[in-house]
Short mmCIF file of C-alpha atoms in Angstrom, two decimals:
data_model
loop_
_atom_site.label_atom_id
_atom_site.label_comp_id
_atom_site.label_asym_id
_atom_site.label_seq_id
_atom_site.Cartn_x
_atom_site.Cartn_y
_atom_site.Cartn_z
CA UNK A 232 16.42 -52.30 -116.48
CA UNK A 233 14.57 -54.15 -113.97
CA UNK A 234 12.98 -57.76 -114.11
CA UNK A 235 9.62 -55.39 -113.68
CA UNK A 236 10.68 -53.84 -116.88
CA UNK A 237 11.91 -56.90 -118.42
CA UNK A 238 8.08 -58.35 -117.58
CA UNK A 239 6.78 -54.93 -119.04
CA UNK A 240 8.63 -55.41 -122.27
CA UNK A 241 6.80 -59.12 -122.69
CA UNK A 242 3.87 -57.54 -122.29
CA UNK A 243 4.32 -54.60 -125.10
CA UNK A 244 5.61 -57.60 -127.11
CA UNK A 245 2.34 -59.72 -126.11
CA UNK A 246 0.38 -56.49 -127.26
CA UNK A 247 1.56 -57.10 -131.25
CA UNK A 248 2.60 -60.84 -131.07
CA UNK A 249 -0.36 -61.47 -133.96
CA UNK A 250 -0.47 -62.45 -137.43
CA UNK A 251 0.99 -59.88 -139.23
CA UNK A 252 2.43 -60.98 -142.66
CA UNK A 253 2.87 -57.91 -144.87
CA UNK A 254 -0.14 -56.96 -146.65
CA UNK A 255 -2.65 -58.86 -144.60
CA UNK A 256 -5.13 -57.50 -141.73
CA UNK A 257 -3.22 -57.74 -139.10
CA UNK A 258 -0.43 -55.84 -140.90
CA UNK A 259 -1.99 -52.21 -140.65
CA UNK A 260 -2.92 -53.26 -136.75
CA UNK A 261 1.00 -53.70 -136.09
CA UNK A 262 1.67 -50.37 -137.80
CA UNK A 263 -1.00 -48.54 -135.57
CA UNK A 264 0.50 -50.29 -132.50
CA UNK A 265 4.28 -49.10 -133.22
CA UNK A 266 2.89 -45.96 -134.74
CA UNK A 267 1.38 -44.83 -131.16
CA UNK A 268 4.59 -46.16 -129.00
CA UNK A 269 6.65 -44.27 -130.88
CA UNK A 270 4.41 -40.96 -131.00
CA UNK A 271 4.57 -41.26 -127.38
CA UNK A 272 8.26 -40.58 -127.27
CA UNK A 273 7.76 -37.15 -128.47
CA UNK A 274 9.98 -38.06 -131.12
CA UNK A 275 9.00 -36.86 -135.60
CA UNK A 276 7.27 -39.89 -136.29
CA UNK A 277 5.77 -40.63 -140.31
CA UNK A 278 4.90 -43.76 -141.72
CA UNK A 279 6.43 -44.53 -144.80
CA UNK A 280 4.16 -46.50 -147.41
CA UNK A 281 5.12 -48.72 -150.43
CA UNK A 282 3.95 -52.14 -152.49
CA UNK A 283 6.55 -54.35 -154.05
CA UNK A 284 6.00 -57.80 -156.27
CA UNK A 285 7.90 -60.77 -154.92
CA UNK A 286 7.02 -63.28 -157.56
CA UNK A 287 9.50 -62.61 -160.03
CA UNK A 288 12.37 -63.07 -157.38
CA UNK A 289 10.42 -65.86 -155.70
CA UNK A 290 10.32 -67.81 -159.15
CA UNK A 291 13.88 -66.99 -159.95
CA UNK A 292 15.49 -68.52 -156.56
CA UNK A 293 13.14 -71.40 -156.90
CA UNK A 294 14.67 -72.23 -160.44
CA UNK A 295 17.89 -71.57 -159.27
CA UNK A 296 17.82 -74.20 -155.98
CA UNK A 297 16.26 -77.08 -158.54
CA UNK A 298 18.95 -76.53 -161.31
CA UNK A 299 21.93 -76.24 -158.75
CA UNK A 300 20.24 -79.69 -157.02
CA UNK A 301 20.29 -81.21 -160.09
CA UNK A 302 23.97 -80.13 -161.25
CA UNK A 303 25.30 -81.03 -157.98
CA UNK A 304 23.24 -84.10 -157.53
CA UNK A 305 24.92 -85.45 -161.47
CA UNK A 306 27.98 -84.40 -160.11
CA UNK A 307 27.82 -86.82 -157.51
CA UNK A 308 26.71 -89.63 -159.39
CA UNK A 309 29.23 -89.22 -162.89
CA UNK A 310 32.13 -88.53 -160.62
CA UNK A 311 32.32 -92.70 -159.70
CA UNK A 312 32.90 -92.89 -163.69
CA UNK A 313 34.80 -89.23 -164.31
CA UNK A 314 36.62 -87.19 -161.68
CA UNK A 315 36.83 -84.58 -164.21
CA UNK A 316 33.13 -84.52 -165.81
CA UNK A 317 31.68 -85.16 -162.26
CA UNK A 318 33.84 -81.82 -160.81
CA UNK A 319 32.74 -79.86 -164.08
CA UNK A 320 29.04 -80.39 -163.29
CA UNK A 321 29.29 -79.63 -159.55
CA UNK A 322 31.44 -76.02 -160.76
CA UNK A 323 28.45 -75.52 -162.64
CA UNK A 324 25.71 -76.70 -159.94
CA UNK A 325 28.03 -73.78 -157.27
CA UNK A 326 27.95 -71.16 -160.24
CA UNK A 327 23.74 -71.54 -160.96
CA UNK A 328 23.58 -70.79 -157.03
CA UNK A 329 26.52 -68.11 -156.72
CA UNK A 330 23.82 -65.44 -156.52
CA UNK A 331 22.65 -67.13 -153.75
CA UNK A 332 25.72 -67.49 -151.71
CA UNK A 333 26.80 -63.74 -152.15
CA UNK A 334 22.94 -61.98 -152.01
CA UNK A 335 24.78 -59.56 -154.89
CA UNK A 336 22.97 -55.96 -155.07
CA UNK A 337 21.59 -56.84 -158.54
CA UNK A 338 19.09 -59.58 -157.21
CA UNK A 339 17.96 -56.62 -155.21
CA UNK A 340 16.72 -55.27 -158.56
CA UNK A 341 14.07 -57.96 -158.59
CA UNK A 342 12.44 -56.37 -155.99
CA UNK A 343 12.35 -52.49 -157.07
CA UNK A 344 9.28 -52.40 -158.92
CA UNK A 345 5.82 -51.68 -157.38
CA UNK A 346 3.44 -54.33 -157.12
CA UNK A 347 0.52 -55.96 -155.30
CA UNK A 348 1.56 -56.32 -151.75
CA UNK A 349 1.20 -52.91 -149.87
CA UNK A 350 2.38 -52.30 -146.44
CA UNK A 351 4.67 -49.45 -144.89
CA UNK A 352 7.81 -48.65 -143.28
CA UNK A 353 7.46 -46.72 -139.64
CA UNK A 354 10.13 -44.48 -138.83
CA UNK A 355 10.40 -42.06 -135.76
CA UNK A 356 13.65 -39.35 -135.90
CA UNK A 357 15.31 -37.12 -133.37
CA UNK A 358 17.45 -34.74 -136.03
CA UNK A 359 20.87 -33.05 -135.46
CA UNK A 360 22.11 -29.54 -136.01
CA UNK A 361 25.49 -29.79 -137.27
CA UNK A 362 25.20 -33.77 -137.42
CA UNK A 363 27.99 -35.86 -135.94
CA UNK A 364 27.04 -39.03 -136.51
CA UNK A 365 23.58 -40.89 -137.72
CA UNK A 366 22.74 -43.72 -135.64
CA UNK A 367 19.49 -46.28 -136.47
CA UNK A 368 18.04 -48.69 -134.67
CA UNK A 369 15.57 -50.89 -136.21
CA UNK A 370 13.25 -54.19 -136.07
CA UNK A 371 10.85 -55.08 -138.37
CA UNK A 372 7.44 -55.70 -137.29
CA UNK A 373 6.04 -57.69 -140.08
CA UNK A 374 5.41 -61.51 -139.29
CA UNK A 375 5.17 -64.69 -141.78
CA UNK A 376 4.75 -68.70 -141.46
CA UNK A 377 6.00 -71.48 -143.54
CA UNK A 378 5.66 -74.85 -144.28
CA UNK A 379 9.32 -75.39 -143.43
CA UNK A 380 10.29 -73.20 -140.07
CA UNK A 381 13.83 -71.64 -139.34
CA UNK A 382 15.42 -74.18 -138.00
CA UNK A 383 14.86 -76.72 -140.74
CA UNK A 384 15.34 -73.82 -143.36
CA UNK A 385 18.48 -73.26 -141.28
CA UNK A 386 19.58 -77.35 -141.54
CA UNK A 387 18.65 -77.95 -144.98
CA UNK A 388 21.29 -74.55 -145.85
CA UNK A 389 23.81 -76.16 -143.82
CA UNK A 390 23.66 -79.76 -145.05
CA UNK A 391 23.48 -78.34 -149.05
CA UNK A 392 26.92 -76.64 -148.50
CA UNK A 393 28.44 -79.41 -146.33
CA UNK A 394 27.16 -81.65 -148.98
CA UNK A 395 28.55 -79.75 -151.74
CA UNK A 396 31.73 -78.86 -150.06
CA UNK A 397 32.74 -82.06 -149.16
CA UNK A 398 32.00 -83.04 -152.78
CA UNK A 399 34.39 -80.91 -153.81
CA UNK A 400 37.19 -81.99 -151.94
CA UNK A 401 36.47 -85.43 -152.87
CA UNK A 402 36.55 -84.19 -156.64
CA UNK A 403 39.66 -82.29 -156.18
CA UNK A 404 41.39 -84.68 -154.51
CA UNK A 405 40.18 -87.54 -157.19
CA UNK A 406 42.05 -84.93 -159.99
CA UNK A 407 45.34 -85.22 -158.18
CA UNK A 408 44.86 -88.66 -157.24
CA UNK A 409 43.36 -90.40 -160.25
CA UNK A 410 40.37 -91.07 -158.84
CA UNK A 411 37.53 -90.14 -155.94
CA UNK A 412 38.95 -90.92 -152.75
CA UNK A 413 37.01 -93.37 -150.20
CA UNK A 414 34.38 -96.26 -151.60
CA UNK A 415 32.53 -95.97 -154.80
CA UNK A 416 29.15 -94.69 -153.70
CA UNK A 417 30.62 -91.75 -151.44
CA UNK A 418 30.72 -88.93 -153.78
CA UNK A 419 27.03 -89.79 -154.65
CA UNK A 420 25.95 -89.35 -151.06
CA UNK A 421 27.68 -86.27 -150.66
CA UNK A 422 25.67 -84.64 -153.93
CA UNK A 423 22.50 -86.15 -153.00
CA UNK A 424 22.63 -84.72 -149.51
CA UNK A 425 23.27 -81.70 -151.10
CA UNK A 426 21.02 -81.76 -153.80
CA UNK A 427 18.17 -83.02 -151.64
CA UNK A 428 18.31 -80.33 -149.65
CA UNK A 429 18.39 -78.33 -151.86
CA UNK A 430 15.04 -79.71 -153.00
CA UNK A 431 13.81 -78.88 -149.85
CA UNK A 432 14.13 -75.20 -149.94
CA UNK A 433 12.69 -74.83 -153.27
CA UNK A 434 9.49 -75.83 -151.83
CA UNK A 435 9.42 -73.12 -149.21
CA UNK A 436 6.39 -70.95 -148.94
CA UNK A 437 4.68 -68.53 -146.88
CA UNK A 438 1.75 -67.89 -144.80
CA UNK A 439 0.22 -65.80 -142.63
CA UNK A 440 -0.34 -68.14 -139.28
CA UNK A 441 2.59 -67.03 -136.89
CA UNK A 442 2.02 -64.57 -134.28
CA UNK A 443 5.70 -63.93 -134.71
CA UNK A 444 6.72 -63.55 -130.92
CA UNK A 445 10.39 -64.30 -131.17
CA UNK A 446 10.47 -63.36 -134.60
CA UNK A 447 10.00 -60.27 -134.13
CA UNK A 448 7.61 -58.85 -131.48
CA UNK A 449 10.00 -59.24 -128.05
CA UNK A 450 12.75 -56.95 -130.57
CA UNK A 451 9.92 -54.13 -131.74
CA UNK A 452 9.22 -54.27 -127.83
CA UNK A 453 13.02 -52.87 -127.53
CA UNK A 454 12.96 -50.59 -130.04
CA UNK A 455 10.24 -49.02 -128.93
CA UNK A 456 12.31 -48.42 -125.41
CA UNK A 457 15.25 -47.68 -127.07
CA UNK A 458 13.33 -44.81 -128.32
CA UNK A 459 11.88 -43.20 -125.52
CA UNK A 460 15.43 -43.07 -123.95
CA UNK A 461 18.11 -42.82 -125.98
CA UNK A 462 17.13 -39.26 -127.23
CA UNK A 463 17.19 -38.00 -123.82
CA UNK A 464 20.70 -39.47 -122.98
CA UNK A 465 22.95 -39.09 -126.58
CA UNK A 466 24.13 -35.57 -127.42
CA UNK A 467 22.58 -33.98 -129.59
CA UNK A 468 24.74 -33.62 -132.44
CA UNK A 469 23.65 -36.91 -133.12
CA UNK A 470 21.00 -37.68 -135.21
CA UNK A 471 18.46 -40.48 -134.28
CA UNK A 472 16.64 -42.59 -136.39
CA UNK A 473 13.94 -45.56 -134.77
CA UNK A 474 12.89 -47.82 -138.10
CA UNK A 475 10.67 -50.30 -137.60
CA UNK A 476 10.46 -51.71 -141.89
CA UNK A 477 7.64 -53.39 -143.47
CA UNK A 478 8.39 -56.77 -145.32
CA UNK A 479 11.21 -57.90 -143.75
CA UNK A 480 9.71 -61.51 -144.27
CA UNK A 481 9.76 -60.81 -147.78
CA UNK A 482 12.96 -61.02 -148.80
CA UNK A 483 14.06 -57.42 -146.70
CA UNK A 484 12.08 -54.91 -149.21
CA UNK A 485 11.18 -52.64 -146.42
CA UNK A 486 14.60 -51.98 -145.51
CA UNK A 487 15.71 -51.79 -149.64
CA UNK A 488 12.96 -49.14 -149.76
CA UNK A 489 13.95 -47.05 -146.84
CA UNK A 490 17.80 -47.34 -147.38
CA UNK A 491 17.07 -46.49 -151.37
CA UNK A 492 14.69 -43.42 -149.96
CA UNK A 493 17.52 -41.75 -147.78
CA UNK A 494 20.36 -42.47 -150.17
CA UNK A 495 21.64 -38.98 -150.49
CA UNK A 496 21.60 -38.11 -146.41
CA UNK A 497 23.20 -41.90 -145.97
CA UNK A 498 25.73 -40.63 -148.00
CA UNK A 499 26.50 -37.32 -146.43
CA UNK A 500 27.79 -38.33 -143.05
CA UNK A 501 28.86 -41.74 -141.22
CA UNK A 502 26.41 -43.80 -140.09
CA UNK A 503 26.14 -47.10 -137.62
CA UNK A 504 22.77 -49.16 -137.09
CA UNK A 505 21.78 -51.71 -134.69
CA UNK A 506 19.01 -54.40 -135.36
CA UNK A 507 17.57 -56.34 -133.52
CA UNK A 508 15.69 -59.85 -134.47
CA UNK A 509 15.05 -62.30 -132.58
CA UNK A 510 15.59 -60.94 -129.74
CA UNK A 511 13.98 -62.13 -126.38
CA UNK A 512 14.40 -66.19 -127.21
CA UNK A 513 15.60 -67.27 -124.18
CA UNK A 514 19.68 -67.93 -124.37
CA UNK A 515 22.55 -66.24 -124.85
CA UNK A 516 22.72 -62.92 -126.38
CA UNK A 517 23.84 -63.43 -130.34
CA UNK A 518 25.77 -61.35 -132.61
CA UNK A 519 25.29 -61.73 -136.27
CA UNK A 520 28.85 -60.56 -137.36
CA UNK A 521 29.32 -62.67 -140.75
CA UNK A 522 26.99 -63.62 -143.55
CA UNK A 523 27.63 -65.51 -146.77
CA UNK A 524 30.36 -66.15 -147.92
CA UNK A 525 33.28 -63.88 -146.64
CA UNK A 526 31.30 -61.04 -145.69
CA UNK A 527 31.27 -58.98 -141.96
CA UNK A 528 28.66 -56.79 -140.91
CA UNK A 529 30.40 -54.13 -139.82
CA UNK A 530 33.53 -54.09 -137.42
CA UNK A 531 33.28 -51.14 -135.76
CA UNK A 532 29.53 -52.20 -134.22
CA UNK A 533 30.46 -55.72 -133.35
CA UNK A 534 33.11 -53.88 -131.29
CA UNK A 535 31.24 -51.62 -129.71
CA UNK A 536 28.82 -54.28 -128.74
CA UNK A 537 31.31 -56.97 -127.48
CA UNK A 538 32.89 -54.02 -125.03
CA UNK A 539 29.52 -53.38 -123.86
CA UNK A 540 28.70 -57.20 -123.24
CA UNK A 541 32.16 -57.32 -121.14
CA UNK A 542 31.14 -54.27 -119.39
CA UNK A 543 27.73 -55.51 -118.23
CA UNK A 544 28.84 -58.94 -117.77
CA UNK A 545 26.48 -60.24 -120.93
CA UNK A 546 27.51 -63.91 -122.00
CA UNK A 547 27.86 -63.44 -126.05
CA UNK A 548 27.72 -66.16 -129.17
CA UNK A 549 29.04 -64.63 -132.02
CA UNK A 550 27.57 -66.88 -135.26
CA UNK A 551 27.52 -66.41 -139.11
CA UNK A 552 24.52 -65.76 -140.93
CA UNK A 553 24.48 -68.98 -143.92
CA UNK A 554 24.04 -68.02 -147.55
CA UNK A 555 20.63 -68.11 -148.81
CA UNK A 556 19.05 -66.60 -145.30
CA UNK A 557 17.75 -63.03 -145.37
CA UNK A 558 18.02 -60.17 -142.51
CA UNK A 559 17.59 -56.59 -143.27
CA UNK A 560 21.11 -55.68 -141.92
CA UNK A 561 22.06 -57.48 -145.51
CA UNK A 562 20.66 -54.61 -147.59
CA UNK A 563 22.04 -51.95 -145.25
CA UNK A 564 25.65 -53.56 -145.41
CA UNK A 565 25.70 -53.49 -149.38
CA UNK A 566 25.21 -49.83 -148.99
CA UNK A 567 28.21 -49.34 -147.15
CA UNK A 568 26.21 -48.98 -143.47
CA UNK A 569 27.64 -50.96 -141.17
CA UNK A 570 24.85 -52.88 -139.42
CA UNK A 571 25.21 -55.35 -136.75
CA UNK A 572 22.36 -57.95 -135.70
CA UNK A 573 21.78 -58.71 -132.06
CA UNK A 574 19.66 -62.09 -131.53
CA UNK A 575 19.22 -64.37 -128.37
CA UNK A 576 18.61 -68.41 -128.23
CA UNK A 577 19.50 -71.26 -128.21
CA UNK A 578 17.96 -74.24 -129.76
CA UNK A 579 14.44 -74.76 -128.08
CA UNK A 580 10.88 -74.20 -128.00
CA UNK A 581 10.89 -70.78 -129.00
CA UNK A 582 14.23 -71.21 -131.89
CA UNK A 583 11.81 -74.28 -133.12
CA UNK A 584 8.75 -72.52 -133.31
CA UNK A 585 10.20 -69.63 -135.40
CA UNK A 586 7.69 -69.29 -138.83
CA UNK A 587 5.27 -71.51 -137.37
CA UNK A 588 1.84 -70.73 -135.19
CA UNK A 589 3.70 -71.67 -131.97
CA UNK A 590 5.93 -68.92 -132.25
CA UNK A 591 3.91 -67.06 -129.56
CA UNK A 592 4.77 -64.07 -126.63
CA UNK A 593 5.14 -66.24 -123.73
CA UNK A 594 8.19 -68.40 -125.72
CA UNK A 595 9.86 -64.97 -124.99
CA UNK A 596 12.18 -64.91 -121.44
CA UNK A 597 11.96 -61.59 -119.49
CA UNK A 598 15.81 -61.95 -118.46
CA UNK A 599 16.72 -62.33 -121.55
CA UNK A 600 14.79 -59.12 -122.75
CA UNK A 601 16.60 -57.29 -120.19
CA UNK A 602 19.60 -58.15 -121.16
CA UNK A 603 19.01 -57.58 -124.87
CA UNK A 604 17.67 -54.18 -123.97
CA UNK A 605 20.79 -53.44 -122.14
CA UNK A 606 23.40 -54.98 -124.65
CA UNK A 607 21.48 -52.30 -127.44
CA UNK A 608 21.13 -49.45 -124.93
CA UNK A 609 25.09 -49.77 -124.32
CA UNK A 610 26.15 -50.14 -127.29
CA UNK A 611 24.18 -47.41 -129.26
CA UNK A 612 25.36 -45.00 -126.27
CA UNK A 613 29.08 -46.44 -126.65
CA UNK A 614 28.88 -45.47 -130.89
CA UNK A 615 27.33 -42.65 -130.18
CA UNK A 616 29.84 -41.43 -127.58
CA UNK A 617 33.16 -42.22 -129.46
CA UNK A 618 35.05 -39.65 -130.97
#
């Protein structure tokens, strides 16, 4: 691509970077938008509708955070009196929030039944005779704000496990030793950092007042390029599928929906899918190659993409995903898909505004669309081209 095309792809993104929360006005508008870019590609294009309840699950991880706070917070403060009463608690602070650190497929049961929210998943498909290979790309087009943006979301998750962590340690080593290591009111500070924060992101709610630019207009923008020219390049024993899910702001139902929809063909064949969020925020290009606790993505993808990013000369930062945040490559990876994220930023204007009103089009860097563009192109080519 061009910087003309780079400048073209700001403006496609400018054309949905609106309001859009799932289930609100604007959400239908989005739809219609990715609906007709996609239609223009020539490519089978349907829109996929569903409704979903969040407030069960919403409830339930709320509970969870304050309980686990509290437990780890006790922990802190009994451990100056008993090593092994303080490291008891905080055992049972990390169990109350396991779910959280692991995203396990039952939680995703919370979210199976229908419910008040409606919105849809858009999906556009080149099929294969005598399929090879299925290969998705996807970005969600659904938009949300909250009272507490990424970046803080992303600090308070960080300081809760460093907190609780480094209680640990302290516990552990107090077993062995006889007692907590370091001055009296030590262990305390580490559980009320973590518990604290923990605070924090129970509070966490949702609006409707972000244009969602970075998040996720500049990555739809791709997708819907990656569309029109990836069927006429990849062979045709591969089969193409564009997916732009609903929801992905709530808690990644869209792409539980979908993936739950096409179990059987999912199944049948192997398949490899690129998403991209966040793409656009001027910085490096990202790869999201780890998430909670242990857990990759998908090895084959992340090589593909780092041998494309050598080839074309693309700086890369490959960064874990903390527990407790939510992409829709999660859902696809407990299904066995292999699903790698590709991301840009650094921290800024536009990684600051993320979930807020300021996260607008123009925060979005034309290079940086260019090269996120390229960095998917090559890749999906370099999986679909492999024997």
């Amino acid at each position: 691509m061009t910087r003309t095309e780079g400048e073209r792809l700001l403006e496609q993104a400018r054309e949905i970077a609106f309001p859009r929360a799932a289930g609100s006005e604007g959400d239908p508008r989005a739809r219609r938008i990715v609906m007709r870019r996609l239609s223009d590609t020539g490519l089978e294009v349907t829109e996929q509708p569903f409704s979903y309840d969040i407030r069960i699950a919403v409830r339930a991880l709320r509970a969870m955070l304050i309980g686990s706070g509290i437990l780890i917070g006790a922990a802190g403060v009994i451990a100056v009196r008993s090593v092994p009463l303080g490291l008891g608690l905080l055992v049972l602070g990390f169990a109350v929030n396991a779910a959280l650190l692991v995203w396990a497929p039952g939680i995703e049961k919370l979210y199976g039944k229908d419910g008040p929210t409606s919105t849809a998943n858009v999906e556009a498909r080149r099929r294969a005779l005598n399929r090879r290979l299925t290969l998705i790309c996807l970005a969600h087009h659904d938009s949300k704000s909250q009272n507490l943006t990424l970046p803080w979301r992303n600090a308070f998750t960080v300081l809760a496990i460093v907190g609780g962590l480094g209680l640990a340690a302290v516990l552990v080593a107090g077993i062995f030793g006889g007692a907590a290591p370091g001055p009296g009111w030590f262990p305390a500070a580490l559980g009320g950092v973590s518990a604290l924060s923990l605070f924090a992101l129970s509070t966490l709610s949702s609006g409707n007042e972000s244009p969602g630019g970075t998040d996720n207009a500049g990555s739809v923008a791709i997708l819907c390029e990656l569309a029109s020219r990836l069927h006429q390049e990849i062979d045709p024993d591969v089969e193409l599928i564009f997916l732009s899910p609903g929801a992905e702001e709530d808690h990644m139902v869209g792409a539980m929906r979908w993936l739950d929809a096409h179990r059987e063909e999912l199944e049948s064949g192997p398949v490899y899918a690129i998403n991209l969020d966040g793409a656009g925020s001027p910085g490096k290009a990202v790869l999201l190659e780890w998430y909670g606790v242990g857990n990759s993505f998908g090895p084959t993808v992340s090589s593909a993409a780092r041998a494309t990013a050598k080839r074309l000369d693309i700086p890369l930062r490959r960064v874990w995903l903390p527990p407790a945040m939510g992409i829709d490559a999660i859902p696809f990876r407990h299904r066995g898909v292999e699903c790698l994220t590709l991301a840009s930023g650094r921290l800024g204007k536009a990684t600051m505004a993320v979930h807020s009103p300021g996260d607008v089009a123009d925060n979005l860097d034309t290079e940086t669309l260019d090269r996120l563009y390229r960095l998917a192109h090559g890749t999906a080519k370099r999986l679909a081209e492999a024997p």
